[in-house]
Coordinates of C-alpha atoms (C1' of nucleotides) in Angstrom, one line a residue:
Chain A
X17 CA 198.1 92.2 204.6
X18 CA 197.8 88.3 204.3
X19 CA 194.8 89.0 202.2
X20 CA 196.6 89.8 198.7
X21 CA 199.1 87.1 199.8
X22 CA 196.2 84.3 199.4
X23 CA 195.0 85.6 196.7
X24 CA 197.7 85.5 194.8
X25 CA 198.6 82.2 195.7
X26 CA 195.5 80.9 193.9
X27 CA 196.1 83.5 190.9
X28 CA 199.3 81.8 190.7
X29 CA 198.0 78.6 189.7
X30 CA 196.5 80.2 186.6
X31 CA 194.3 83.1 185.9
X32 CA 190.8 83.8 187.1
X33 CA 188.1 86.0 187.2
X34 CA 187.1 87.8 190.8
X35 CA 183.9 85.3 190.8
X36 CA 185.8 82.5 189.9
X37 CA 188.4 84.0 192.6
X38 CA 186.1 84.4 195.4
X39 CA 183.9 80.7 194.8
X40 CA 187.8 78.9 194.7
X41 CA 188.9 81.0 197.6
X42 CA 185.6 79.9 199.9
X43 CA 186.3 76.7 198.9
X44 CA 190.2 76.2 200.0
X45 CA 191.6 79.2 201.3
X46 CA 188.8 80.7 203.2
X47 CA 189.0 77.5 206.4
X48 CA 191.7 79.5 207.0
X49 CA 191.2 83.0 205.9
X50 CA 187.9 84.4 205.7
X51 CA 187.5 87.4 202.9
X52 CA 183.7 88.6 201.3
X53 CA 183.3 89.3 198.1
X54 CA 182.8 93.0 199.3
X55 CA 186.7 92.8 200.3
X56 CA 188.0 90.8 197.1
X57 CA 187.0 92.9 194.3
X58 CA 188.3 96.0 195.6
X59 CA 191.7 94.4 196.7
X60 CA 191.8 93.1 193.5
X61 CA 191.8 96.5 192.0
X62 CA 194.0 97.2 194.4
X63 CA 196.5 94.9 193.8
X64 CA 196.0 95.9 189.7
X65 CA 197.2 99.4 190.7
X66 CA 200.1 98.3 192.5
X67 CA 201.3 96.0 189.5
X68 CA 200.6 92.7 191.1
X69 CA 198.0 91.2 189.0
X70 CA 196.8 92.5 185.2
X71 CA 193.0 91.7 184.3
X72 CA 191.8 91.4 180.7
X73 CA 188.3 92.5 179.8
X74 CA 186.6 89.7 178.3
X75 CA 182.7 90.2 176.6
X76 CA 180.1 87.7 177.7
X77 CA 177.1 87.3 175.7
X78 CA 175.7 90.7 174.4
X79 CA 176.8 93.6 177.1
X80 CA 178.0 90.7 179.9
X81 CA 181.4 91.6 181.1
X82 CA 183.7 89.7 183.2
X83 CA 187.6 90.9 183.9
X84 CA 190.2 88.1 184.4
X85 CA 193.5 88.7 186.6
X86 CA 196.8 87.2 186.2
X87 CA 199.4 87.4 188.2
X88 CA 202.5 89.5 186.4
X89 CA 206.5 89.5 187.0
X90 CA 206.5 91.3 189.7
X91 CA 203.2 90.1 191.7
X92 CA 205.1 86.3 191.4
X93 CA 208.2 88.0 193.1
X94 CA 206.1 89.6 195.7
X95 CA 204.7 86.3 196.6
X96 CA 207.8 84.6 196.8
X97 CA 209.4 87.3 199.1
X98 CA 206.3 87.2 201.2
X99 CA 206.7 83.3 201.5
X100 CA 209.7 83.9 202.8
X101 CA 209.9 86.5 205.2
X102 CA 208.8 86.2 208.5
X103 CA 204.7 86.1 209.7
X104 CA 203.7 88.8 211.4
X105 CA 201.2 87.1 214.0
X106 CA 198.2 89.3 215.1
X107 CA 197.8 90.1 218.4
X108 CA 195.8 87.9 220.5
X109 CA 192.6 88.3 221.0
X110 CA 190.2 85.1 221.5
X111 CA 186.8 85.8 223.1
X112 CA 186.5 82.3 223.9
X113 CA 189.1 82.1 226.5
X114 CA 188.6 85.7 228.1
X115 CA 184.8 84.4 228.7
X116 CA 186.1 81.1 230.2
X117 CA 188.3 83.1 232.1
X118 CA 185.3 85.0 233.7
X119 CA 182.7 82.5 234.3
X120 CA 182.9 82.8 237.8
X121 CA 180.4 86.3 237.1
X122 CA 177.4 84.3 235.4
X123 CA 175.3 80.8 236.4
X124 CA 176.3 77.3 235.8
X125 CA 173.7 77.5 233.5
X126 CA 175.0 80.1 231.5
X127 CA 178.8 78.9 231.6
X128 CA 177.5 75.6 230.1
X129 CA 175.7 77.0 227.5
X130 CA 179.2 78.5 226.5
X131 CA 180.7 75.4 226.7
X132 CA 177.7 73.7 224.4
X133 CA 178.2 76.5 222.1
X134 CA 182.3 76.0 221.8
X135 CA 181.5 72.2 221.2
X136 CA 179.4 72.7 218.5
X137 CA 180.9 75.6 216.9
X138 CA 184.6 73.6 217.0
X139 CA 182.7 70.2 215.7
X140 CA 181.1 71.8 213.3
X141 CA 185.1 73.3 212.1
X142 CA 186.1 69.8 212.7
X143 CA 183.8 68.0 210.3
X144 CA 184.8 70.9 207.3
X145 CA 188.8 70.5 208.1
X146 CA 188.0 66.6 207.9
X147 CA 185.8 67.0 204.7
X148 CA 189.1 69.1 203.5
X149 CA 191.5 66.1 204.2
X150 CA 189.6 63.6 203.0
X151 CA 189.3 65.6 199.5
X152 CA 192.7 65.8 199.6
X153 CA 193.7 63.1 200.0
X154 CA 191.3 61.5 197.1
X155 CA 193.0 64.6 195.2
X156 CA 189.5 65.4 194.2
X157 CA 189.4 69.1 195.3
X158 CA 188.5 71.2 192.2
X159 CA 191.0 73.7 193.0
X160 CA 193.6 71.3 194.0
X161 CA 192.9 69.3 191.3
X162 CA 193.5 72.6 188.9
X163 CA 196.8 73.0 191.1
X164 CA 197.9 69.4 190.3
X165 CA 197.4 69.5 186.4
X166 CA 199.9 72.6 186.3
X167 CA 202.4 71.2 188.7
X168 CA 205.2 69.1 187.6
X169 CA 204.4 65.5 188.9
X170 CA 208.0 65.8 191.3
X171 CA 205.7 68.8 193.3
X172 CA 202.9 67.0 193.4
X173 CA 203.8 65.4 196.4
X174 CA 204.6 67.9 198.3
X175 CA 201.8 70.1 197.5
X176 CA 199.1 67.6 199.0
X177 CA 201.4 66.9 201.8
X178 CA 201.6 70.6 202.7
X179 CA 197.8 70.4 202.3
X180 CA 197.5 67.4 204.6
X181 CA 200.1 68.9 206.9
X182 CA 197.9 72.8 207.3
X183 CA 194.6 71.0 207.6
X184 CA 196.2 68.2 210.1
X185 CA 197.0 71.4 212.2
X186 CA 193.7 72.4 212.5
X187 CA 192.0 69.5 212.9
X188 CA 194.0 69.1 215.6
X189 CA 193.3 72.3 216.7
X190 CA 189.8 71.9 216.5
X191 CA 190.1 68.8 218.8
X192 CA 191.9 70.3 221.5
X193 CA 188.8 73.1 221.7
X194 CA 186.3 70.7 221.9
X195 CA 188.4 68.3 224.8
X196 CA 188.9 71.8 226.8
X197 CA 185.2 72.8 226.8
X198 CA 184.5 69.2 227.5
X199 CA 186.3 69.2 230.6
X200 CA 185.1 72.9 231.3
X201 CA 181.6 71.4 231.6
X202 CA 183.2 68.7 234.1
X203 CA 184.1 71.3 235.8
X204 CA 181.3 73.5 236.2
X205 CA 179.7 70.6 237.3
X206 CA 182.3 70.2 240.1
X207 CA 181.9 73.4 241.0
X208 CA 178.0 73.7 241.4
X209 CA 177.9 70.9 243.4
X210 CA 180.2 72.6 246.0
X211 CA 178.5 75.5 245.7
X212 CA 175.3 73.7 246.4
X213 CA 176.7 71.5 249.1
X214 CA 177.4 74.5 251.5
X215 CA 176.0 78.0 250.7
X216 CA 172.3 76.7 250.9
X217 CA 171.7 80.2 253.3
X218 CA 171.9 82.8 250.2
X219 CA 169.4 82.2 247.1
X220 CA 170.5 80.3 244.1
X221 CA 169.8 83.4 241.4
X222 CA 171.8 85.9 243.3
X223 CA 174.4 83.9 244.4
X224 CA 175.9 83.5 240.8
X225 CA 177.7 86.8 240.5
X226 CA 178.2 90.1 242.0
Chain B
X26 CA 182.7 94.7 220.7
X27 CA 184.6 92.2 223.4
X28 CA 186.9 94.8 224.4
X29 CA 184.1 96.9 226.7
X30 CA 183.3 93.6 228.4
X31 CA 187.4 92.9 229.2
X32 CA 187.5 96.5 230.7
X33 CA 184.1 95.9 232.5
X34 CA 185.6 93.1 233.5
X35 CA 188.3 94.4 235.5
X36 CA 186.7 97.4 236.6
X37 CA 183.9 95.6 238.6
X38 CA 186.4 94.3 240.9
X39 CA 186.9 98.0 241.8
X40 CA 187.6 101.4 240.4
X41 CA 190.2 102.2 238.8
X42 CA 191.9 104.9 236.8
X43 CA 192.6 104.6 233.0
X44 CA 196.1 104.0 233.2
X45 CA 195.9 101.7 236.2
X46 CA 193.2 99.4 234.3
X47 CA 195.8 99.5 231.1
X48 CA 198.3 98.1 233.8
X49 CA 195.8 95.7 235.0
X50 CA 195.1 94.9 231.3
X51 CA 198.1 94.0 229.8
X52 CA 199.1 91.7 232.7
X53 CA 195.6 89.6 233.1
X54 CA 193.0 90.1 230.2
X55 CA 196.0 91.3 227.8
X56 CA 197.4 87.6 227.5
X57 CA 193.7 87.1 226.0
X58 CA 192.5 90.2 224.6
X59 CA 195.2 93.1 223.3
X60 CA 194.2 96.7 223.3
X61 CA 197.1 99.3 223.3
X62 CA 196.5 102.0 225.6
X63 CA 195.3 104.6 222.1
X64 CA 192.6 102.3 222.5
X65 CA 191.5 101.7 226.0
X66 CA 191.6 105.8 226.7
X67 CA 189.3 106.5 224.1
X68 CA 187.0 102.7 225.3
X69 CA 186.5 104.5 228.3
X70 CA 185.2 107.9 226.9
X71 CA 182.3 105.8 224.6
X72 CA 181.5 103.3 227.6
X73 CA 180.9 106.7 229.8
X74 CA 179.1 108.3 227.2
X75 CA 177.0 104.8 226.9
X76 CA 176.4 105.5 230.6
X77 CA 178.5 102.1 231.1
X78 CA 180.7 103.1 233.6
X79 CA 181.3 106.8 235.3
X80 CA 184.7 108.7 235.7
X81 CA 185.0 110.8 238.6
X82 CA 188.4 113.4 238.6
X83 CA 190.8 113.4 241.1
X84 CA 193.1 116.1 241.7
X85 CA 197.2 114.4 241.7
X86 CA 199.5 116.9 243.4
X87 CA 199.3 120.6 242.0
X88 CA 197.9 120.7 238.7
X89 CA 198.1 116.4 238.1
X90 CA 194.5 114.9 237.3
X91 CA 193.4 111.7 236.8
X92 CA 190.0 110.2 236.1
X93 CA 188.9 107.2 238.1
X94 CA 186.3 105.2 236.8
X95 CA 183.6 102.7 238.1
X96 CA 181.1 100.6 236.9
X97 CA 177.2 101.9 236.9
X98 CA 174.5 99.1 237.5
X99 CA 173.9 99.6 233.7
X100 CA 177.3 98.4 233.2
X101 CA 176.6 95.7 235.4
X102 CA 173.6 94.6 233.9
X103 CA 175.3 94.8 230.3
X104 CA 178.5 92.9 231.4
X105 CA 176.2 90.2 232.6
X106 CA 174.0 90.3 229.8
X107 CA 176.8 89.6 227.5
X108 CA 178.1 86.8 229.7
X109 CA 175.0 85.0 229.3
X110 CA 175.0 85.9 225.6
X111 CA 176.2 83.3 222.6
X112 CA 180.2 84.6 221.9
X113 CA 180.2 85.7 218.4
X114 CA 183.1 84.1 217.0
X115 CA 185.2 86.1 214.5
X116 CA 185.8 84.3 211.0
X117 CA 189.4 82.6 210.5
X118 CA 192.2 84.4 210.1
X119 CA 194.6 82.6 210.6
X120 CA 198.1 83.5 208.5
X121 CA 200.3 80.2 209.7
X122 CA 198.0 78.0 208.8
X123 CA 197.3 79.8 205.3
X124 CA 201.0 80.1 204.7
X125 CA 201.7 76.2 205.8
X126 CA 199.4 75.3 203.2
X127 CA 201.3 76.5 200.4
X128 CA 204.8 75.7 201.4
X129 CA 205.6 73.8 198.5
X130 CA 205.5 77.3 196.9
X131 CA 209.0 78.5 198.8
X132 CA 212.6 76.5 199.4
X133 CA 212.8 74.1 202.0
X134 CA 215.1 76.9 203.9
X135 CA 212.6 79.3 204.2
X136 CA 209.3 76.6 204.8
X137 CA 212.0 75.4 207.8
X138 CA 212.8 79.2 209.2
X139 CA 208.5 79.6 208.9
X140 CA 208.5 76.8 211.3
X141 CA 211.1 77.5 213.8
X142 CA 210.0 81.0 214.1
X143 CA 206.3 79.7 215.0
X144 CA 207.8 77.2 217.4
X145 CA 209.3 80.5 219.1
X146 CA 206.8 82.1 218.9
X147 CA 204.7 79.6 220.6
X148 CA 207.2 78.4 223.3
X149 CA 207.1 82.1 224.2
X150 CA 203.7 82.5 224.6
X151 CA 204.1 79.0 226.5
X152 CA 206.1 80.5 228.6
X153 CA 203.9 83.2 229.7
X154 CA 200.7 80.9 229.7
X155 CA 202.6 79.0 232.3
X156 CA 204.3 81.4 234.1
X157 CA 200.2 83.1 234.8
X158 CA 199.3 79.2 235.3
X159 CA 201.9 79.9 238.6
X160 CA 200.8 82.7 239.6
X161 CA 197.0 81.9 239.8
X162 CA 198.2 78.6 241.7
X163 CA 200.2 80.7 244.3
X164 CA 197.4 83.2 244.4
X165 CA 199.7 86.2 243.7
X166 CA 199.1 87.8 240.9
X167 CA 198.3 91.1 241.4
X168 CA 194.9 91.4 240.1
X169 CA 193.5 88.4 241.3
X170 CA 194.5 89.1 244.9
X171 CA 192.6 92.5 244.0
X172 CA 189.7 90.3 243.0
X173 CA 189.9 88.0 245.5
X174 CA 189.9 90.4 248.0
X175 CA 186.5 92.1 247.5
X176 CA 185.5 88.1 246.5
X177 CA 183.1 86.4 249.4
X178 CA 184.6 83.5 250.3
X179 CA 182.8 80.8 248.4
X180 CA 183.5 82.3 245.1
X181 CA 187.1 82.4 245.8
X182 CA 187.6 78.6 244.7
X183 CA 185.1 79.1 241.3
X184 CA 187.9 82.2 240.5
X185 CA 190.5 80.4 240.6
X186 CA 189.6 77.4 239.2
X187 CA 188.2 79.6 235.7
X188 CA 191.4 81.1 235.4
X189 CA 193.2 77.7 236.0
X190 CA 191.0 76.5 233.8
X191 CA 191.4 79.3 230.5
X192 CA 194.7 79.6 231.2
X193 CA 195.4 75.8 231.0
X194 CA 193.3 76.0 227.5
X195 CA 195.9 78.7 226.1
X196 CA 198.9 76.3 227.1
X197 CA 197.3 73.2 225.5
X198 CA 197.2 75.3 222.3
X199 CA 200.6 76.6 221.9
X200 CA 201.9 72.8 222.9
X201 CA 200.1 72.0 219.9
X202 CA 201.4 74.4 218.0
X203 CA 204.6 73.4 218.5
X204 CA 204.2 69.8 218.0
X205 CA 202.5 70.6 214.6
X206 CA 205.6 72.9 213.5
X207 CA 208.3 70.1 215.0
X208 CA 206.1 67.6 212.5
X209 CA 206.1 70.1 209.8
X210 CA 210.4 70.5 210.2
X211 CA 210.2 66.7 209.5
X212 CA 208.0 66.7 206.6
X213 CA 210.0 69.1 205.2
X214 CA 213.1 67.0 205.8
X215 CA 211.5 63.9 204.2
X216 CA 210.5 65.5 201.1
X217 CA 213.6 67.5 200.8
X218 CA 215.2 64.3 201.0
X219 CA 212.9 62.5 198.0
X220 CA 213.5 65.4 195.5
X221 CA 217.5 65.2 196.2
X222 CA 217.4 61.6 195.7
X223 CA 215.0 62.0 192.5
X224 CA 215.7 65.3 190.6
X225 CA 219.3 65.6 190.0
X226 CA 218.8 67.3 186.8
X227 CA 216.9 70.7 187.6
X228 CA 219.2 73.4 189.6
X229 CA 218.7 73.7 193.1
X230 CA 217.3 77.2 193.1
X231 CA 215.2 77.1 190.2
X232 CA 213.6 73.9 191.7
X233 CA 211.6 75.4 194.4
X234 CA 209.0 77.1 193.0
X235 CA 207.2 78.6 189.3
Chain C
dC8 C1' 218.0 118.1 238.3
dT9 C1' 216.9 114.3 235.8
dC10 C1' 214.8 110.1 234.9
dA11 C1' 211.3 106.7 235.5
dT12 C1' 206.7 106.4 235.8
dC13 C1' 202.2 108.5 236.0
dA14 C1' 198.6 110.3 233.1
dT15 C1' 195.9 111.2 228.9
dG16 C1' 195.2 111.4 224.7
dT17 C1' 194.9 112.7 218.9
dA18 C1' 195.3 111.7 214.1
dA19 C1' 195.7 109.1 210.0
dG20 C1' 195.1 105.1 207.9
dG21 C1' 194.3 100.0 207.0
dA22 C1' 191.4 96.0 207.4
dG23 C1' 187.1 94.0 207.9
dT24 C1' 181.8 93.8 208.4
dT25 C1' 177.2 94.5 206.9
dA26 C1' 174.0 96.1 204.1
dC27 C1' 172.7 97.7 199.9
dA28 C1' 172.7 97.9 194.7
dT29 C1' 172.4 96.4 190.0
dG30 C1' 172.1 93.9 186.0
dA31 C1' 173.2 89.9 182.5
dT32 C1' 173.0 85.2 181.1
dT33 C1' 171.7 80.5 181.0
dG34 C1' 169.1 76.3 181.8
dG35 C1' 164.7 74.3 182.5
Chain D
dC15 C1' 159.5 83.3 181.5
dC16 C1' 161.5 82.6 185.8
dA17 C1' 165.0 81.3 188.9
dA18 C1' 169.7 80.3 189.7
dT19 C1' 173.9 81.9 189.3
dC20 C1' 177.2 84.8 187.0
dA21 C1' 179.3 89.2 187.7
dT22 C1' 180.8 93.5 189.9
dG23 C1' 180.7 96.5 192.9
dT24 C1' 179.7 100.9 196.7
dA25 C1' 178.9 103.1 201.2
dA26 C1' 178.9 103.5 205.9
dC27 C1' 180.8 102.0 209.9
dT28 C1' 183.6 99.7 213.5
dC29 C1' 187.7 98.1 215.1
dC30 C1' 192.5 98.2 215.4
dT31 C1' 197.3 99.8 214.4
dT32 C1' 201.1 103.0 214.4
dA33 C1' 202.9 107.0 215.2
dC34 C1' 202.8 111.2 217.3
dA35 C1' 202.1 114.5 221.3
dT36 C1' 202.3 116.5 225.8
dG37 C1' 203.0 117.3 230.4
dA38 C1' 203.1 116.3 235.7
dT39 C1' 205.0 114.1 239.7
dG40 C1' 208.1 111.8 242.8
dA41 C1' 212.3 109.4 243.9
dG42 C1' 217.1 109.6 244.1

DNA sequence: CTCATCATGTAAGGAGTTACATGATTGG
DNA sequence: CCAATCATGTAACTCCTTACATGATGAG
């Protein structure tokens, strides 16, 4: 449900069109919550039938069409109530750590592969999350930047330090992946050399699971 | 598709009925994976009918049944396959950090009870990170003994030390969890304190948000 | 006899994914 | 005139959630 919750929280800052909607929300929003295009447009219909949001049809060119959403009354109090009432966190369910907790049943080759795989995929989170601060903190962000000109200056402040504070999290987040599965390749090391070390009677392929 | 591979999982360490593996479940895998038991039942039915695994019926008492399943070589074969296969990580999703990012949106009461109820939330998955951490150290929980029963003796140390291992990744996380939210109490302390000292003239309420 | 636990599900709906589908406008 | 990008979706499918449904067995 956190998906009309984000939405409007961009809407909020003035309206937009589900195109314009979807390239801001990649942009900011989706680091931390992914949604297609495929999803958007019919939530935002959605969220038009169920009074959140209003769009106005506006002509483009000749027959070009485009609708643009606001947010109304009572889509505005629905946000508010949803910022404060309390998450519902999803159940857990993280492939990464129910593999790691199974690498015993595949080769040390395999299990570092994993590992190589987590690095890159948590570096690679790392660098956008950094990319994010650093555009915050230059205040250069188009949509923060569309945020900020709306905002009283006393917000302002808080608003990028909220900003700064959510992305901090994850970077930090992201750092504390890559440092496991670092010392997850240490370890597989460690391991293999036992392995090695004694059991030189049964053959290397077969000895890895079963 | 991960859930197959957590019931595969479990189920080549030894047959098992539905129920039982649910049991097994929700205290191993389930700190790592959730499936509710509406799930698993029907899991089962698709990985027989994918020749995965094969349920053979046991007669309980008078009229009592129960189907006890085990894993074919196909679902051997597959469950390794998949362990030596990339992970497919799922896109963000991620409704703390989405909500931490606009908390300038809400009154410094409810950005405060957002972050007390994560550091709950966290110190009680803490808790339950750690209190597995013990059990894998003592060797006693219940389905690792199973494990480490039908486990030659050379592999005993690699299971151990991949459980040690996830399970030490899963705690690292929710301590940084809760350092972020203690941070974020802070932040929202400081800047509570700056619009106090600055903006006498707006009302309290009206001040939070629009 | 009654309650905990064993045992196995169905049904309806929401959320998300992937692939497909179509056409208009604008800048070079 | 052609490509990029603006613009808006549908359809089929999988996965997951929530609620409901039912009955047997064994211990006290």
């Amino acid at each position: 449900m956190s998906l009309r919750y984000a939405l409007l929280a961009i809407l909020r800052v003035g309206p937009l069109s589900g195109y314009d909607l979807q390239k801001q929300f990649s942009q900011s929003v989706g680091h931390v919550w992914h949604a297609p295009d495929s999803q958007i447009y019919p939530e935002l219909r959605k969220m038009q039938a169920d009074g959140l949001i209003e769009g106005e049809e506006q002509v483009r060119g000749q027959r070009g069409m485009r609708r643009v959403y606001h947010v109304t009354e009572a889509g505005d109090l629905a946000y508010r109530e949803w910022m404060a009432s309390p998450l519902d966190y999803q159940r857990v369910r993280d492939p990464a750590h129910l593999r790691a907790a199974y690498l015993e049943n595949t080769t040390p080759e395999a299990a570092r592969d994993f590992l190589y795989r987590h690095i890159a995929y948590w570096e690679s989170e790392l660098e956008q999350f950094q990319g994010e601060l650093d555009h915050i903190a230059q205040m250069s962000s188009a949509m923060l930047n569309r945020r900020l000109e709306m905002t009283p200056p006393a917000e302002r402040e808080s608003t990028i330090a909220y900003k700064l504070f959510a992305y901090e999290g994850l970077a930090e987040h992201a750092r504390g992946e890559i440092g496991w599965a670092r010392r997850g390749l240490a370890l597989v090391d460690r391991l293999e050399a036992k392995t090695k070390a004694k059991g030189s009677s049964t053959d290397a392929a077969g000895a890895a699971s079963r």
